[in-house]
Structures are given as C-alpha cells and as structure tokens.
Amino acid sequence: MTSKGRDSKRFESIVRAHGGRLLQIARRYLPEEDARDAVQDGLLSAFRFLDNFDGKADLGTWLHRIVVNASLKILRKRQPAVEGSIDDLLPRFHPNGYRQDIGGAWQHSAQELLERDEMRRAVLRCINRLPFRYRTVLLLRDIEEFDTAETAKLLDITANAVKIRLHRARMALRELLDQCLEEELA
Amino acid sequence: MKCRELIESLLDYVEEELEDDRRQLFDDHLDECSDCLNYLSSYLETLKLSKGAVVREEAESASMIPENFVNALVQAIPKDSS
C-alpha cells in the first residue's frame, strides 16, 4: 500500500473514532447541516496537515480545535450584518453607584434546575439569543474552557476584548435566565 | 467600593485575578450588601447552568456519528490514484 493509501485508511479510522464527538462540538455553534459541513471542512483540513501532526499533543484536542475553527468560520458567514444590542440586559446604576434594578436571590440552584428538561432547553435558548460576538466568547471560554489567550487567537481579537465581552455575555445571560426563571417557575 | 465597581470587577474576582487589596474591598462590600451577594450568587449559578445545560444535552443526544455521514466523509478523502 502506498503512503497515501495508508493515510486514507488511517484517516478513516480517525473519522470513526472522533467524528461523533466532533459533530457534537460543532452543534454547539451551528444547526445540524452547517455542523456537518464544519466537521467535514475541519477533518479534510486535518487530513491535509496530518503529516505535520507531530503526536506531541493529544490528537483529539488537535482535531477539536480544528473543528471549532471551522465552525467559527461558518458562523461568521451566517451572522447578520447588524446584531441586536445587549445593553438592556446589563445592570444599570444610579449616579451614586447603587444598582437600579435590584432583584432577589434565585430560589433554586443550578443543579436543581438542570434536572428539569424544560429548564435545560430554556438555558440553551437563552444562550442562542446572545448576539454572535458575545455567544462565541461564552461558548469558547465557559463551555469549551479555552483560556483567554486561545480564545483571543481563535476570534482574532485582543485578550482584553475577550474579557470584556465574556463579562458582558455572562451578565446578559444572567438577566435572560432571571427572566426565564420567572416565566418557567411561575 | 460601590456596587457598580464590584459588579464591574466580578469577572476578575471569579477568575481570582483581583489584587489582594481590591479583593479585600470586594469581600468587605459583600459582607454589607445583600444585593451584590445575590448578584454574585446568580452570576456563579449562570456559569454552572450554561455549562451544565450544554453538557447534559450532549450526554443525552447521540454521540454516534451517522453512518451515511461517515461514508460521505470517507468518500471525500483524496485517494491515491495508483
């Protein structure tokens, strides 16, 4: 068998071993059809660079990053030219520094809420309501657990921009969840 | 430290990147302000909810790659012509 033939066989085994997990990762960013495109684009790109993979890093981790990159590329093409603002979801303050819209404590823990199917689906809907620039940072930092430097590189923004967007994304998501909890648990 | 400053510093606090003196001010404010304490609590629960919802959703959905998709991927791999 030629080296290329061996690579093709090797690649097929990689697809079968890692493909399912990579498809789940792409689905975090994209609907099904686009997620499959991202996995295909990512794996074919990985195949081209397979000879460059030195085996020092974990193969799954290498493929994960490639598919995240491919997913972000497709997501960028899909985002609308103008996205909504999240300003209404951020805390507001009086001139003296105290918060305007004071709310109470959440009565249920995350663990309790996650036991309920409708709450999990509601959380996922809330994440998807965030504009692209905030949703992507949240997914990369809080779900994928890339660090600030890696996230900055993936999004081609500064580390400071990652931190600012992440904090705003978390606060906006907190507010969306707060509204959602009121509705779901009423 | 006022509520505004505390909430603006939340990310650094949670990521343990606040300098010691600012962290002390932060903790002192939390001791006196139930509203900020509630906000911090819900901020932390938000992190757990977002990660937890995604992880639980993926655990419950199929992680097997559909066979027709595998075949399409394998077909798309450049083959040796010889």
PDB file of C-alpha atoms in Angstrom:
ATOM      1  CA  MET A   1       0.000   0.000   0.000  1.00  0.00           C
ATOM      2  CA  THR A   2       1.289   3.484  -0.802  1.00  0.00           C
ATOM      3  CA  SER A   3       1.793   6.058   1.948  1.00  0.00           C
ATOM      4  CA  LYS A   4      -1.252   7.935   0.712  1.00  0.00           C
ATOM      5  CA  GLY A   5      -3.319   4.769   0.864  1.00  0.00           C
ATOM      6  CA  ARG A   6      -2.111   4.146   4.397  1.00  0.00           C
ATOM      7  CA  ASP A   7      -3.036   7.734   5.284  1.00  0.00           C
ATOM      8  CA  SER A   8      -6.543   7.278   3.875  1.00  0.00           C
ATOM      9  CA  LYS A   9      -7.032   4.147   5.957  1.00  0.00           C
ATOM     10  CA  ARG A  10      -5.646   5.905   8.975  1.00  0.00           C
ATOM     11  CA  PHE A  11      -7.895   8.858   8.338  1.00  0.00           C
ATOM     12  CA  GLU A  12     -10.985   6.663   8.070  1.00  0.00           C
ATOM     13  CA  SER A  13     -10.200   5.207  11.471  1.00  0.00           C
ATOM     14  CA  ILE A  14      -9.816   8.753  12.851  1.00  0.00           C
ATOM     15  CA  VAL A  15     -13.207   9.704  11.414  1.00  0.00           C
ATOM     16  CA  ARG A  16     -14.829   6.718  13.067  1.00  0.00           C
ATOM     17  CA  ALA A  17     -13.066   7.253  16.398  1.00  0.00           C
ATOM     18  CA  HIS A  18     -13.540  11.025  16.704  1.00  0.00           C
ATOM     19  CA  GLY A  19     -16.300  12.021  14.282  1.00  0.00           C
ATOM     20  CA  GLY A  20     -19.221  11.670  16.689  1.00  0.00           C
ATOM     21  CA  ARG A  21     -17.610  13.822  19.344  1.00  0.00           C
ATOM     22  CA  LEU A  22     -16.548  16.438  16.769  1.00  0.00           C
ATOM     23  CA  LEU A  23     -20.098  16.623  15.428  1.00  0.00           C
ATOM     24  CA  GLN A  24     -21.383  17.302  18.957  1.00  0.00           C
ATOM     25  CA  ILE A  25     -18.855  20.112  19.322  1.00  0.00           C
ATOM     26  CA  ALA A  26     -19.844  21.696  16.001  1.00  0.00           C
ATOM     27  CA  ARG A  27     -23.520  21.516  17.030  1.00  0.00           C
ATOM     28  CA  ARG A  28     -22.728  23.877  19.923  1.00  0.00           C
ATOM     29  CA  TYR A  29     -22.178  26.599  17.344  1.00  0.00           C
ATOM     30  CA  LEU A  30     -24.269  25.597  14.350  1.00  0.00           C
ATOM     31  CA  PRO A  31     -27.511  23.941  13.259  1.00  0.00           C
ATOM     32  CA  GLU A  32     -27.198  20.333  12.043  1.00  0.00           C
ATOM     33  CA  GLU A  33     -26.446  20.814   8.356  1.00  0.00           C
ATOM     34  CA  ASP A  34     -23.854  23.525   8.996  1.00  0.00           C
ATOM     35  CA  ALA A  35     -22.380  21.468  11.847  1.00  0.00           C
ATOM     36  CA  ARG A  36     -21.791  18.567   9.441  1.00  0.00           C
ATOM     37  CA  ASP A  37     -20.165  20.953   6.963  1.00  0.00           C
ATOM     38  CA  ALA A  38     -17.885  22.233   9.733  1.00  0.00           C
ATOM     39  CA  VAL A  39     -16.834  18.715  10.691  1.00  0.00           C
ATOM     40  CA  GLN A  40     -16.212  17.811   7.058  1.00  0.00           C
ATOM     41  CA  ASP A  41     -14.233  21.013   6.424  1.00  0.00           C
ATOM     42  CA  GLY A  42     -12.287  20.527   9.642  1.00  0.00           C
ATOM     43  CA  LEU A  43     -11.451  16.870   9.074  1.00  0.00           C
ATOM     44  CA  LEU A  44     -10.418  17.401   5.462  1.00  0.00           C
ATOM     45  CA  SER A  45      -8.207  20.269   6.602  1.00  0.00           C
ATOM     46  CA  ALA A  46      -6.742  17.993   9.283  1.00  0.00           C
ATOM     47  CA  PHE A  47      -6.069  15.331   6.662  1.00  0.00           C
ATOM     48  CA  ARG A  48      -4.023  17.820   4.612  1.00  0.00           C
ATOM     49  CA  PHE A  49      -1.872  18.565   7.645  1.00  0.00           C
ATOM     50  CA  LEU A  50      -1.768  15.071   9.078  1.00  0.00           C
ATOM     51  CA  ASP A  51       1.924  14.744   8.245  1.00  0.00           C
ATOM     52  CA  ASN A  52       2.563  17.907  10.287  1.00  0.00           C
ATOM     53  CA  PHE A  53       0.915  16.469  13.359  1.00  0.00           C
ATOM     54  CA  ASP A  54       3.880  15.517  15.489  1.00  0.00           C
ATOM     55  CA  GLY A  55       1.943  13.457  18.005  1.00  0.00           C
ATOM     56  CA  LYS A  56       3.131  15.536  20.959  1.00  0.00           C
ATOM     57  CA  ALA A  57      -0.341  16.947  21.576  1.00  0.00           C
ATOM     58  CA  ASP A  58      -3.400  14.787  22.008  1.00  0.00           C
ATOM     59  CA  LEU A  59      -4.955  14.015  18.610  1.00  0.00           C
ATOM     60  CA  GLY A  60      -8.489  14.584  19.895  1.00  0.00           C
ATOM     61  CA  THR A  61      -7.509  18.011  21.258  1.00  0.00           C
ATOM     62  CA  TRP A  62      -5.900  18.926  17.903  1.00  0.00           C
ATOM     63  CA  LEU A  63      -8.998  17.890  15.975  1.00  0.00           C
ATOM     64  CA  HIS A  64     -11.263  19.668  18.470  1.00  0.00           C
ATOM     65  CA  ARG A  65      -9.525  22.964  17.821  1.00  0.00           C
ATOM     66  CA  ILE A  66      -9.634  22.485  14.050  1.00  0.00           C
ATOM     67  CA  VAL A  67     -13.388  21.822  14.123  1.00  0.00           C
ATOM     68  CA  VAL A  68     -14.031  24.790  16.437  1.00  0.00           C
ATOM     69  CA  ASN A  69     -12.152  26.955  13.923  1.00  0.00           C
ATOM     70  CA  ALA A  70     -14.170  25.525  11.037  1.00  0.00           C
ATOM     71  CA  SER A  71     -17.411  26.121  12.995  1.00  0.00           C
ATOM     72  CA  LEU A  72     -16.493  29.738  13.734  1.00  0.00           C
ATOM     73  CA  LYS A  73     -15.680  30.290  10.061  1.00  0.00           C
ATOM     74  CA  ILE A  74     -19.148  29.140   9.003  1.00  0.00           C
ATOM     75  CA  LEU A  75     -20.771  31.033  11.869  1.00  0.00           C
ATOM     76  CA  ARG A  76     -19.088  34.277  10.762  1.00  0.00           C
ATOM     77  CA  LYS A  77     -20.575  33.875   7.299  1.00  0.00           C
ATOM     78  CA  ARG A  78     -24.035  33.321   8.790  1.00  0.00           C
ATOM     79  CA  GLN A  79     -24.135  36.194  11.251  1.00  0.00           C
ATOM     80  CA  PRO A  80     -26.359  39.125  10.287  1.00  0.00           C
ATOM     81  CA  ALA A  81     -24.638  42.370   9.319  1.00  0.00           C
ATOM     82  CA  VAL A  82     -26.250  44.163  12.240  1.00  0.00           C
ATOM     83  CA  GLU A  83     -26.919  42.414  15.525  1.00  0.00           C
ATOM     84  CA  GLY A  84     -29.031  43.457  18.461  1.00  0.00           C
ATOM     85  CA  SER A  85     -27.556  45.196  21.475  1.00  0.00           C
ATOM     86  CA  ILE A  86     -27.375  43.622  24.915  1.00  0.00           C
ATOM     87  CA  ASP A  87     -27.407  46.944  26.759  1.00  0.00           C
ATOM     88  CA  ASP A  88     -30.930  46.314  28.090  1.00  0.00           C
ATOM     89  CA  LEU A  89     -29.700  43.091  29.687  1.00  0.00           C
ATOM     90  CA  LEU A  90     -26.844  44.691  31.606  1.00  0.00           C
ATOM     91  CA  PRO A  91     -27.172  46.089  35.138  1.00  0.00           C
ATOM     92  CA  ARG A  92     -27.936  49.803  35.412  1.00  0.00           C
ATOM     93  CA  PHE A  93     -26.707  52.046  38.190  1.00  0.00           C
ATOM     94  CA  HIS A  94     -27.755  55.236  39.918  1.00  0.00           C
ATOM     95  CA  PRO A  95     -25.254  58.116  39.881  1.00  0.00           C
ATOM     96  CA  ASN A  96     -24.277  57.131  43.439  1.00  0.00           C
ATOM     97  CA  GLY A  97     -23.138  53.679  42.243  1.00  0.00           C
ATOM     98  CA  TYR A  98     -26.037  51.596  43.578  1.00  0.00           C
ATOM     99  CA  ARG A  99     -27.859  49.244  41.250  1.00  0.00           C
ATOM    100  CA  GLN A 100     -31.192  50.388  39.832  1.00  0.00           C
ATOM    101  CA  ASP A 101     -32.897  47.109  39.103  1.00  0.00           C
ATOM    102  CA  ILE A 102     -32.402  45.184  42.303  1.00  0.00           C
ATOM    103  CA  GLY A 103     -33.692  41.644  42.218  1.00  0.00           C
ATOM    104  CA  GLY A 104     -33.915  38.904  44.802  1.00  0.00           C
ATOM    105  CA  ALA A 105     -31.861  35.756  45.234  1.00  0.00           C
ATOM    106  CA  TRP A 106     -32.506  32.822  42.937  1.00  0.00           C
ATOM    107  CA  GLN A 107     -34.505  30.259  44.853  1.00  0.00           C
ATOM    108  CA  HIS A 108     -33.131  27.213  43.030  1.00  0.00           C
ATOM    109  CA  SER A 109     -29.574  26.057  42.470  1.00  0.00           C
ATOM    110  CA  ALA A 110     -28.192  25.304  39.018  1.00  0.00           C
ATOM    111  CA  GLN A 111     -28.089  21.627  39.938  1.00  0.00           C
ATOM    112  CA  GLU A 112     -31.801  21.588  40.782  1.00  0.00           C
ATOM    113  CA  LEU A 113     -32.750  23.488  37.644  1.00  0.00           C
ATOM    114  CA  LEU A 114     -30.689  21.249  35.363  1.00  0.00           C
ATOM    115  CA  GLU A 115     -32.733  18.237  36.467  1.00  0.00           C
ATOM    116  CA  ARG A 116     -35.680  19.634  34.537  1.00  0.00           C
ATOM    117  CA  ASP A 117     -35.736  19.106  30.739  1.00  0.00           C
ATOM    118  CA  GLU A 118     -37.630  22.322  30.072  1.00  0.00           C
ATOM    119  CA  MET A 119     -35.121  24.348  32.077  1.00  0.00           C
ATOM    120  CA  ARG A 120     -32.147  22.870  30.207  1.00  0.00           C
ATOM    121  CA  ARG A 121     -33.820  23.682  26.908  1.00  0.00           C
ATOM    122  CA  ALA A 122     -34.625  27.175  28.156  1.00  0.00           C
ATOM    123  CA  VAL A 123     -30.966  27.734  29.116  1.00  0.00           C
ATOM    124  CA  LEU A 124     -29.846  26.659  25.643  1.00  0.00           C
ATOM    125  CA  ARG A 125     -32.401  29.008  24.057  1.00  0.00           C
ATOM    126  CA  CYS A 126     -31.093  31.866  26.187  1.00  0.00           C
ATOM    127  CA  ILE A 127     -27.509  31.173  25.091  1.00  0.00           C
ATOM    128  CA  ASN A 128     -28.645  31.230  21.462  1.00  0.00           C
ATOM    129  CA  ARG A 129     -30.312  34.597  21.985  1.00  0.00           C
ATOM    130  CA  LEU A 130     -26.984  36.248  22.683  1.00  0.00           C
ATOM    131  CA  PRO A 131     -25.520  38.157  19.720  1.00  0.00           C
ATOM    132  CA  PHE A 132     -22.676  36.401  17.858  1.00  0.00           C
ATOM    133  CA  ARG A 133     -19.826  38.394  19.411  1.00  0.00           C
ATOM    134  CA  TYR A 134     -20.943  37.514  22.935  1.00  0.00           C
ATOM    135  CA  ARG A 135     -22.209  33.983  22.294  1.00  0.00           C
ATOM    136  CA  THR A 136     -18.935  32.867  20.737  1.00  0.00           C
ATOM    137  CA  VAL A 137     -16.817  34.140  23.627  1.00  0.00           C
ATOM    138  CA  LEU A 138     -19.150  32.474  26.137  1.00  0.00           C
ATOM    139  CA  LEU A 139     -19.024  29.171  24.242  1.00  0.00           C
ATOM    140  CA  LEU A 140     -15.251  29.236  23.884  1.00  0.00           C
ATOM    141  CA  ARG A 141     -14.436  30.286  27.464  1.00  0.00           C
ATOM    142  CA  ASP A 142     -17.195  28.853  29.616  1.00  0.00           C
ATOM    143  CA  ILE A 143     -18.246  25.762  27.624  1.00  0.00           C
ATOM    144  CA  GLU A 144     -15.127  24.766  25.685  1.00  0.00           C
ATOM    145  CA  GLU A 145     -12.868  26.082  28.503  1.00  0.00           C
ATOM    146  CA  PHE A 146     -10.278  27.582  26.174  1.00  0.00           C
ATOM    147  CA  ASP A 147      -8.224  30.135  28.084  1.00  0.00           C
ATOM    148  CA  THR A 148      -8.280  33.854  27.318  1.00  0.00           C
ATOM    149  CA  ALA A 149      -5.208  33.756  25.058  1.00  0.00           C
ATOM    150  CA  GLU A 150      -6.512  30.831  22.982  1.00  0.00           C
ATOM    151  CA  THR A 151      -9.949  32.422  22.706  1.00  0.00           C
ATOM    152  CA  ALA A 152      -8.400  35.687  21.545  1.00  0.00           C
ATOM    153  CA  LYS A 153      -6.448  33.819  18.873  1.00  0.00           C
ATOM    154  CA  LEU A 154      -9.498  31.873  17.666  1.00  0.00           C
ATOM    155  CA  LEU A 155     -11.577  35.030  17.374  1.00  0.00           C
ATOM    156  CA  ASP A 156      -8.739  37.279  16.204  1.00  0.00           C
ATOM    157  CA  ILE A 157      -9.395  39.833  18.948  1.00  0.00           C
ATOM    158  CA  THR A 158      -7.327  41.056  21.891  1.00  0.00           C
ATOM    159  CA  ALA A 159      -7.265  39.326  25.272  1.00  0.00           C
ATOM    160  CA  ASN A 160      -8.796  42.436  26.808  1.00  0.00           C
ATOM    161  CA  ALA A 161     -11.673  42.292  24.310  1.00  0.00           C
ATOM    162  CA  VAL A 162     -12.246  38.643  25.273  1.00  0.00           C
ATOM    163  CA  LYS A 163     -12.510  39.576  28.958  1.00  0.00           C
ATOM    164  CA  ILE A 164     -14.857  42.499  28.340  1.00  0.00           C
ATOM    165  CA  ARG A 165     -17.124  40.502  26.023  1.00  0.00           C
ATOM    166  CA  LEU A 166     -17.131  37.485  28.347  1.00  0.00           C
ATOM    167  CA  HIS A 167     -18.192  39.526  31.355  1.00  0.00           C
ATOM    168  CA  ARG A 168     -20.920  41.262  29.358  1.00  0.00           C
ATOM    169  CA  ALA A 169     -22.061  37.920  27.904  1.00  0.00           C
ATOM    170  CA  ARG A 170     -22.315  36.375  31.374  1.00  0.00           C
ATOM    171  CA  MET A 171     -24.237  39.354  32.762  1.00  0.00           C
ATOM    172  CA  ALA A 172     -26.610  39.356  29.788  1.00  0.00           C
ATOM    173  CA  LEU A 173     -27.151  35.608  30.087  1.00  0.00           C
ATOM    174  CA  ARG A 174     -27.754  36.019  33.820  1.00  0.00           C
ATOM    175  CA  GLU A 175     -30.505  38.530  33.077  1.00  0.00           C
ATOM    176  CA  LEU A 176     -32.069  36.316  30.378  1.00  0.00           C
ATOM    177  CA  LEU A 177     -32.059  33.376  32.778  1.00  0.00           C
ATOM    178  CA  ASP A 178     -33.542  35.547  35.517  1.00  0.00           C
ATOM    179  CA  GLN A 179     -36.457  36.454  33.218  1.00  0.00           C
ATOM    180  CA  CYS A 180     -36.758  32.856  32.109  1.00  0.00           C
ATOM    181  CA  LEU A 181     -36.866  31.541  35.662  1.00  0.00           C
ATOM    182  CA  GLU A 182     -39.721  33.906  36.438  1.00  0.00           C
ATOM    183  CA  GLU A 183     -41.695  32.542  33.487  1.00  0.00           C
ATOM    184  CA  GLU A 184     -40.850  28.858  33.846  1.00  0.00           C
ATOM    185  CA  LEU A 185     -41.341  28.652  37.577  1.00  0.00           C
ATOM    186  CA  ALA A 186     -44.405  30.902  37.844  1.00  0.00           C
TER     187      ALA A 186
ATOM    188  CA  MET B   1     -16.255  50.106  46.953  1.00  0.00           C
ATOM    189  CA  LYS B   2     -19.667  50.785  45.436  1.00  0.00           C
ATOM    190  CA  CYS B   3     -21.989  48.242  43.822  1.00  0.00           C
ATOM    191  CA  ARG B   4     -21.108  49.426  40.325  1.00  0.00           C
ATOM    192  CA  GLU B   5     -17.400  48.888  40.897  1.00  0.00           C
ATOM    193  CA  LEU B   6     -17.991  45.477  42.421  1.00  0.00           C
ATOM    194  CA  ILE B   7     -20.124  44.258  39.527  1.00  0.00           C
ATOM    195  CA  GLU B   8     -17.617  45.609  37.020  1.00  0.00           C
ATOM    196  CA  SER B   9     -14.875  43.628  38.819  1.00  0.00           C
ATOM    197  CA  LEU B  10     -16.863  40.413  39.048  1.00  0.00           C
ATOM    198  CA  LEU B  11     -15.024  38.597  36.268  1.00  0.00           C
ATOM    199  CA  ASP B  12     -11.611  39.291  37.809  1.00  0.00           C
ATOM    200  CA  TYR B  13     -12.933  38.219  41.214  1.00  0.00           C
ATOM    201  CA  VAL B  14     -14.368  34.956  39.903  1.00  0.00           C
ATOM    202  CA  GLU B  15     -11.236  34.225  37.871  1.00  0.00           C
ATOM    203  CA  GLU B  16      -9.120  35.036  41.000  1.00  0.00           C
ATOM    204  CA  GLU B  17      -7.265  37.813  39.199  1.00  0.00           C
ATOM    205  CA  LEU B  18      -8.007  40.638  41.629  1.00  0.00           C
ATOM    206  CA  GLU B  19      -5.110  42.123  43.552  1.00  0.00           C
ATOM    207  CA  ASP B  20      -5.206  41.347  47.273  1.00  0.00           C
ATOM    208  CA  ASP B  21      -6.216  44.842  48.399  1.00  0.00           C
ATOM    209  CA  ARG B  22      -9.036  45.065  45.888  1.00  0.00           C
ATOM    210  CA  ARG B  23     -10.173  41.582  46.787  1.00  0.00           C
ATOM    211  CA  GLN B  24     -10.414  42.661  50.406  1.00  0.00           C
ATOM    212  CA  LEU B  25     -12.536  45.664  49.437  1.00  0.00           C
ATOM    213  CA  PHE B  26     -14.671  43.356  47.360  1.00  0.00           C
ATOM    214  CA  ASP B  27     -15.208  40.926  50.251  1.00  0.00           C
ATOM    215  CA  ASP B  28     -15.900  43.796  52.664  1.00  0.00           C
ATOM    216  CA  HIS B  29     -18.623  45.118  50.350  1.00  0.00           C
ATOM    217  CA  LEU B  30     -20.182  41.658  50.035  1.00  0.00           C
ATOM    218  CA  ASP B  31     -20.357  41.458  53.831  1.00  0.00           C
ATOM    219  CA  GLU B  32     -22.566  44.536  53.841  1.00  0.00           C
ATOM    220  CA  CYS B  33     -24.540  44.361  50.604  1.00  0.00           C
ATOM    221  CA  SER B  34     -27.050  41.542  50.212  1.00  0.00           C
ATOM    222  CA  ASP B  35     -27.966  42.743  46.715  1.00  0.00           C
ATOM    223  CA  CYS B  36     -24.402  42.301  45.463  1.00  0.00           C
ATOM    224  CA  LEU B  37     -24.142  38.984  47.264  1.00  0.00           C
ATOM    225  CA  ASN B  38     -27.291  37.819  45.440  1.00  0.00           C
ATOM    226  CA  TYR B  39     -25.918  39.108  42.140  1.00  0.00           C
ATOM    227  CA  LEU B  40     -22.615  37.252  42.630  1.00  0.00           C
ATOM    228  CA  SER B  41     -24.511  34.108  43.521  1.00  0.00           C
ATOM    229  CA  SER B  42     -26.693  34.280  40.405  1.00  0.00           C
ATOM    230  CA  TYR B  43     -23.617  35.091  38.265  1.00  0.00           C
ATOM    231  CA  LEU B  44     -21.923  31.918  39.525  1.00  0.00           C
ATOM    232  CA  GLU B  45     -25.091  29.870  39.006  1.00  0.00           C
ATOM    233  CA  THR B  46     -25.241  31.234  35.449  1.00  0.00           C
ATOM    234  CA  LEU B  47     -21.826  29.734  34.733  1.00  0.00           C
ATOM    235  CA  LYS B  48     -22.946  26.370  36.086  1.00  0.00           C
ATOM    236  CA  LEU B  49     -26.237  26.490  34.175  1.00  0.00           C
ATOM    237  CA  SER B  50     -24.676  27.304  30.816  1.00  0.00           C
ATOM    238  CA  LYS B  51     -22.003  24.605  31.051  1.00  0.00           C
ATOM    239  CA  GLY B  52     -24.353  22.112  32.651  1.00  0.00           C
ATOM    240  CA  ALA B  53     -27.113  22.545  30.065  1.00  0.00           C
ATOM    241  CA  VAL B  54     -24.731  22.028  27.142  1.00  0.00           C
ATOM    242  CA  VAL B  55     -23.013  19.018  28.717  1.00  0.00           C
ATOM    243  CA  ARG B  56     -26.310  17.365  29.756  1.00  0.00           C
ATOM    244  CA  GLU B  57     -27.837  17.986  26.313  1.00  0.00           C
ATOM    245  CA  GLU B  58     -24.852  16.339  24.626  1.00  0.00           C
ATOM    246  CA  ALA B  59     -24.878  13.416  27.027  1.00  0.00           C
ATOM    247  CA  GLU B  60     -28.498  12.743  26.126  1.00  0.00           C
ATOM    248  CA  SER B  61     -28.156  13.164  22.372  1.00  0.00           C
ATOM    249  CA  ALA B  62     -26.473  10.567  20.228  1.00  0.00           C
ATOM    250  CA  SER B  63     -22.702  10.872  20.123  1.00  0.00           C
ATOM    251  CA  MET B  64     -22.506   8.271  17.403  1.00  0.00           C
ATOM    252  CA  ILE B  65     -21.712   9.725  14.039  1.00  0.00           C
ATOM    253  CA  PRO B  66     -24.396   8.792  11.476  1.00  0.00           C
ATOM    254  CA  GLU B  67     -23.131   6.080   9.117  1.00  0.00           C
ATOM    255  CA  ASN B  68     -24.135   7.971   5.963  1.00  0.00           C
ATOM    256  CA  PHE B  69     -22.104  10.927   7.221  1.00  0.00           C
ATOM    257  CA  VAL B  70     -19.096   8.681   7.844  1.00  0.00           C
ATOM    258  CA  ASN B  71     -19.396   7.323   4.312  1.00  0.00           C
ATOM    259  CA  ALA B  72     -19.651  10.813   2.844  1.00  0.00           C
ATOM    260  CA  LEU B  73     -16.537  11.900   4.757  1.00  0.00           C
ATOM    261  CA  VAL B  74     -14.575   8.839   3.706  1.00  0.00           C
ATOM    262  CA  GLN B  75     -15.604   9.377   0.069  1.00  0.00           C
ATOM    263  CA  ALA B  76     -14.406  12.970   0.309  1.00  0.00           C
ATOM    264  CA  ILE B  77     -10.899  11.925   1.366  1.00  0.00           C
ATOM    265  CA  PRO B  78      -8.431  12.291  -1.523  1.00  0.00           C
ATOM    266  CA  LYS B  79      -7.435   8.752  -2.544  1.00  0.00           C
ATOM    267  CA  ASP B  80      -4.174   7.587  -4.085  1.00  0.00           C
ATOM    268  CA  SER B  81      -4.695   7.102  -7.798  1.00  0.00           C
ATOM    269  CA  SER B  82      -2.235   4.225  -8.269  1.00  0.00           C
TER     270      SER B  82
END
